[in-house]
Amino acid sequence: MNGRTRDTEDHDTVRVRLRAALRAADQWTALHALNTDRNDEPDRPEQPDRPERSDQQDRPDSPDLLGRSDRPDHLDRLDRPARLAEAAEELYRSDADRAAFRPYLSHFLKSLGEPGEAALRRLLAEPAFTAEDRRDLLKAAVARGLRLPAELLRSYAEQAPAPGGDAAPTDAPPAPELVDAMGLSGDLSFAPRLGALLADPAAPRGRAALALGRLGARAWTEPIAGRLCEVTGLDHTAFVVALELMGDPAAVPHLLRWLAETGEPRVYDVHHALVRLTGRDPLLPEGARGAEYAAAVRAAWADGRTERTPVAVRDLVVESGARARFSVDGGAGRIRVAHDPPSPGSTRPRWNRSLTFDGKPLYRVGSSCDTCELGLALLDWPDGEAARIADRMRGRLACLDRLDAALFAEWSPVLGELATGHYRALLLDLPLERVSDPARSWWYRRAAARAEADGDDSAYEDDRPEDHWPGVAHFQLTAPVPGGRVPFTYGALLPSQPPQALDPATVARHTAAMEAGQRPAAVVLGWIDDRYVEARHEERWLVGAVLDGHHRLAAYAAAGVPARLLLIARVDEGGELEGLAEVAAAYGHGD
């Protein structure tokens, strides 16, 4: 068989499977399955580009639909996304297929990486398509974060439809997807048009502010900041986030004035922006909520001080040999859970969060929405920062049997690297196992349990283990935490260094020492996360990132001995104290 014949067969096979997915009962699910069926290794830090999990739109379909069992080997080549993009573009150019499958095809192209991006650019430049066709394509391009040529966007503006599909009036505000695309373009010539939208309540002015922030158009810092009193809800959040994106200190006086002159109870966004723009991160009272929180924020900034203060580890109380609490004031925040920049095209200016080391995302943590499921996803490894921090903590860990004030005094410089806040430290003996099989991970097993509980009404029935896999081998509790108020408290500790970098000889040496009775400690930065998934399944997670002790934890898991670890957890944002108390009651060393 010559190369041309084989290429034709490949193309025909991919096109047939794409058509089968588009004609499935659940197209979103089938397209996702077609796109992600690449035999990736579980430890590979790659995550599919798919809609928010809470949408429940794209769960993997059955093997029979897409023929995985008899898939030819040549379809697993690295050019598979390119072949899928070629087939999707071909169908989009067909009037009949485009009419039937347009939204599915544009979304699918968005998920295909660089080949899909190239196809989106070609299709957007096609003058023969209707305005509705181009709208779907532009929304997909925006969601992908593409930088499109200014001329293409100007052409789009001339042909853009009104929301109802009719021709838009010449003086109508630009469509939201066009506003987003202008912000991604890198072209400052769009700034005046975007700036003019800030005063128009009928315009997507929150998105216009974010677009100006993405462009870094600092001439519009003060106009955005000066209108904070005029906007509410998501528009107010978008204006504040835009100022953070701008990174311009000129916004600070306006933010301080807003705090001083308004009685608005929702002050979190402005406080967050002041911390980002000034570097000053004042300590607020533990557990403050509602009006008490708003009053504390206003008091913290009332004197107008914006200079960064020296880090202080204060209010240390050693409650027992296994429990302590302390606060970090003016923390460096080099290790923290932080909000991601807003996703282009999203209606939520603040949504996803990531665990970051020196500002570099390590794991995507997802939203704080308490009815969405918790799912972590490996993004990238830190640039040696975790190892450097670990080196500074190692002295007392060789034989850590109890907590005392001297230990925290010794570690104060390291604790100062954390974010400002209130913390609990627990010395624990956790029964852990190392898991590299997605089917064995609690991330999947809890979803399978939901499916069984819900029966025919399950949103998780067709889920595959890899759909919930965080992207890396990790450690987890061998069983849910016993005796808790919430029916299931799961536990997962994720690495901050590549697992393949572990030295087998070092793990073996630690294993032998543990079998001889030694108990060296690991250090984990963790938190408690409470969820009521879909308002049907109450669950709690103990989640942690390993700061030091990867070899030790691997040795504990190999030896089948409960792992001695020091858990450091922030307790500023919810019901963490109850969950930590339950963990301490079950596994506290010596308690």
Tab-separated table of C-alpha atoms in Angstrom, residues 39 109 113 191 230 237 252 406 444:
chain	number	residue	atom	x	y	z
A	39	ASN	CA	-3.207	6.150	25.149
A	109	LEU	CA	-11.471	22.567	16.881
A	113	GLY	CA	-4.212	22.300	20.119
A	191	ALA	CA	-8.150	50.762	23.489
A	230	GLU	CA	-20.847	52.933	39.336
A	237	THR	CA	-15.335	42.241	40.077
A	252	VAL	CA	-4.168	52.246	44.497
A	406	ALA	CA	11.915	25.864	69.387
A	444	TYR	CA	-12.120	8.345	40.550
